[in-house]
Amino acid sequence: MKKIIVNSIFVSIIVVISFVALTRSAEEVKQEKAVVATPHVWSVADSRAYARDKMFELADKEFSCMNKLWIKESNWNPKAYNKVKVEGKNAGGIPQILGLDPELPAPMQIDRGIKYTLYRYDTFCNAWKHWQKHR
């Protein structure tokens, strides 16, 4: 299961980075050309540092989407409980998952919420977009 989640996150990162590369402004392209024109030997360490920075940018974006989503769902309250039943179950806890017991410790709720969201929506930003559209 962890391998599937890791692969899913990796694929999502590649998709996001590819999309960002395709949506560059003219100014960004001009700056890129200036950097390329500057004589610099790009080392392995430079490549790793650049990739790490991109990963942190993506992680920050994903956390921002998670935060917005869970503020709307439960305001990060582990005791949150929705009395409205869906498919015979109530939603509970921080991620408001059907059948999730709000008495579970918050770290377990968060772990289950992350697994569910990545399984269902692939990324937290996709889940946030879905929430905005459908509530």
Short mmCIF file of C-alpha atoms in Angstrom, two decimals:
data_model
loop_
_atom_site.label_atom_id
_atom_site.label_comp_id
_atom_site.label_asym_id
_atom_site.label_seq_id
_atom_site.Cartn_x
_atom_site.Cartn_y
_atom_site.Cartn_z
CA MET A 1 0.00 0.00 0.00
CA LYS A 2 2.84 2.37 0.89
CA LYS A 3 4.51 1.66 -2.47
CA ILE A 4 1.29 2.59 -4.28
CA ILE A 5 0.99 5.83 -2.29
CA VAL A 6 4.64 6.73 -2.90
CA ASN A 7 4.27 5.97 -6.63
CA SER A 8 1.08 8.03 -6.75
CA ILE A 9 2.78 10.99 -5.07
CA PHE A 10 5.78 10.69 -7.43
CA VAL A 11 3.52 10.64 -10.50
CA SER A 12 1.59 13.63 -9.14
CA ILE A 13 4.85 15.53 -8.63
CA ILE A 14 5.94 14.84 -12.21
CA VAL A 15 2.56 15.97 -13.55
CA VAL A 16 2.64 19.20 -11.53
CA ILE A 17 6.21 20.01 -12.52
CA SER A 18 5.39 19.30 -16.18
CA PHE A 19 2.33 21.56 -16.00
CA VAL A 20 4.35 24.34 -14.38
CA ALA A 21 6.97 24.01 -17.12
CA LEU A 22 4.29 24.37 -19.79
CA THR A 23 2.75 27.48 -18.23
CA ARG A 24 5.86 29.66 -18.00
CA SER A 25 5.52 33.34 -18.76
CA ALA A 26 7.56 35.12 -21.40
CA GLU A 27 9.58 36.79 -18.64
CA GLU A 28 10.43 33.41 -17.07
CA VAL A 29 11.57 32.08 -20.44
CA LYS A 30 13.72 35.20 -20.92
CA GLN A 31 15.27 34.73 -17.46
CA GLU A 32 15.88 31.05 -18.19
CA LYS A 33 17.71 31.93 -21.42
CA ALA A 34 19.85 34.40 -19.49
CA VAL A 35 20.75 31.70 -16.97
CA VAL A 36 21.55 29.23 -19.74
CA ALA A 37 23.72 31.83 -21.47
CA THR A 38 25.69 32.35 -18.25
CA PRO A 39 28.67 30.00 -18.19
CA HIS A 40 28.11 27.68 -15.24
CA VAL A 41 28.92 24.05 -14.79
CA TRP A 42 25.78 22.43 -13.40
CA SER A 43 26.98 19.84 -10.92
CA VAL A 44 25.25 16.78 -9.52
CA ALA A 45 24.93 18.66 -6.22
CA ASP A 46 23.25 21.57 -8.06
CA SER A 47 20.78 19.16 -9.66
CA ARG A 48 19.97 17.52 -6.33
CA ALA A 49 19.53 20.87 -4.61
CA TYR A 50 17.24 22.11 -7.38
CA ALA A 51 15.14 18.92 -7.26
CA ARG A 52 14.91 19.13 -3.47
CA ASP A 53 13.72 22.74 -3.67
CA LYS A 54 11.04 21.70 -6.18
CA MET A 55 9.92 18.87 -3.88
CA PHE A 56 9.60 21.28 -0.94
CA GLU A 57 7.60 23.72 -3.08
CA LEU A 58 5.23 20.93 -4.04
CA ALA A 59 4.98 19.68 -0.44
CA ASP A 60 4.11 23.21 0.73
CA LYS A 61 1.40 23.48 -1.93
CA GLU A 62 -0.07 20.09 -1.01
CA PHE A 63 -0.08 20.95 2.70
CA SER A 64 -1.79 24.25 1.93
CA CYS A 65 -4.56 22.34 0.10
CA MET A 66 -4.82 19.83 2.97
CA ASN A 67 -5.10 22.66 5.47
CA LYS A 68 -7.86 24.43 3.52
CA LEU A 69 -9.77 21.17 3.10
CA TRP A 70 -9.59 20.08 6.72
CA ILE A 71 -10.42 23.56 8.00
CA LYS A 72 -13.65 23.33 6.00
CA GLU A 73 -14.33 19.72 7.03
CA SER A 74 -13.63 19.86 10.77
CA ASN A 75 -11.53 22.93 11.58
CA TRP A 76 -8.88 20.33 12.55
CA ASN A 77 -11.06 19.19 15.46
CA PRO A 78 -10.42 15.48 16.13
CA LYS A 79 -13.76 15.26 18.00
CA ALA A 80 -15.76 16.60 15.01
CA TYR A 81 -18.75 14.41 14.22
CA ASN A 82 -21.32 14.83 11.47
CA LYS A 83 -24.77 13.66 12.58
CA VAL A 84 -25.99 13.36 8.97
CA LYS A 85 -25.69 9.76 7.82
CA VAL A 86 -24.39 8.88 4.37
CA GLU A 87 -24.75 5.25 3.32
CA GLY A 88 -25.77 4.50 6.91
CA LYS A 89 -22.59 5.97 8.42
CA ASN A 90 -21.59 9.23 10.05
CA ALA A 91 -18.40 11.10 9.15
CA GLY A 92 -16.00 11.80 11.95
CA GLY A 93 -12.68 13.18 13.00
CA ILE A 94 -10.34 15.67 11.37
CA PRO A 95 -10.71 14.36 7.79
CA GLN A 96 -14.46 13.63 8.19
CA ILE A 97 -14.25 10.09 6.80
CA LEU A 98 -17.37 7.95 6.85
CA GLY A 99 -17.26 5.55 9.78
CA LEU A 100 -14.17 7.14 11.35
CA ASP A 101 -14.47 7.16 15.14
CA PRO A 102 -13.74 10.66 16.50
CA GLU A 103 -12.34 8.99 19.63
CA LEU A 104 -9.32 7.72 17.67
CA PRO A 105 -6.12 9.64 18.43
CA ALA A 106 -5.55 12.59 16.09
CA PRO A 107 -2.38 11.08 14.50
CA MET A 108 -4.35 7.98 13.45
CA GLN A 109 -7.12 10.18 12.02
CA ILE A 110 -4.57 12.18 10.05
CA ASP A 111 -2.85 9.03 8.74
CA ARG A 112 -6.18 7.58 7.61
CA GLY A 113 -7.19 10.91 6.08
CA ILE A 114 -3.96 11.13 4.09
CA LYS A 115 -4.28 7.53 2.83
CA TYR A 116 -7.92 8.01 1.87
CA THR A 117 -7.36 11.34 0.13
CA LEU A 118 -4.37 10.13 -1.89
CA TYR A 119 -6.25 6.95 -2.84
CA ARG A 120 -9.43 8.76 -3.85
CA TYR A 121 -8.13 12.05 -5.33
CA ASP A 122 -4.42 11.41 -5.97
CA THR A 123 -3.44 14.75 -4.38
CA PHE A 124 -4.79 17.06 -1.71
CA CYS A 125 -5.06 19.86 -4.25
CA ASN A 126 -7.35 17.65 -6.37
CA ALA A 127 -9.42 16.91 -3.25
CA TRP A 128 -9.64 20.64 -2.47
CA LYS A 129 -10.77 21.41 -6.02
CA HIS A 130 -13.41 18.67 -5.75
CA TRP A 131 -14.59 20.08 -2.40
CA GLN A 132 -14.87 23.59 -3.86
CA LYS A 133 -16.95 22.29 -6.75
CA HIS A 134 -19.19 19.84 -4.86
CA ARG A 135 -18.84 20.75 -1.18
#
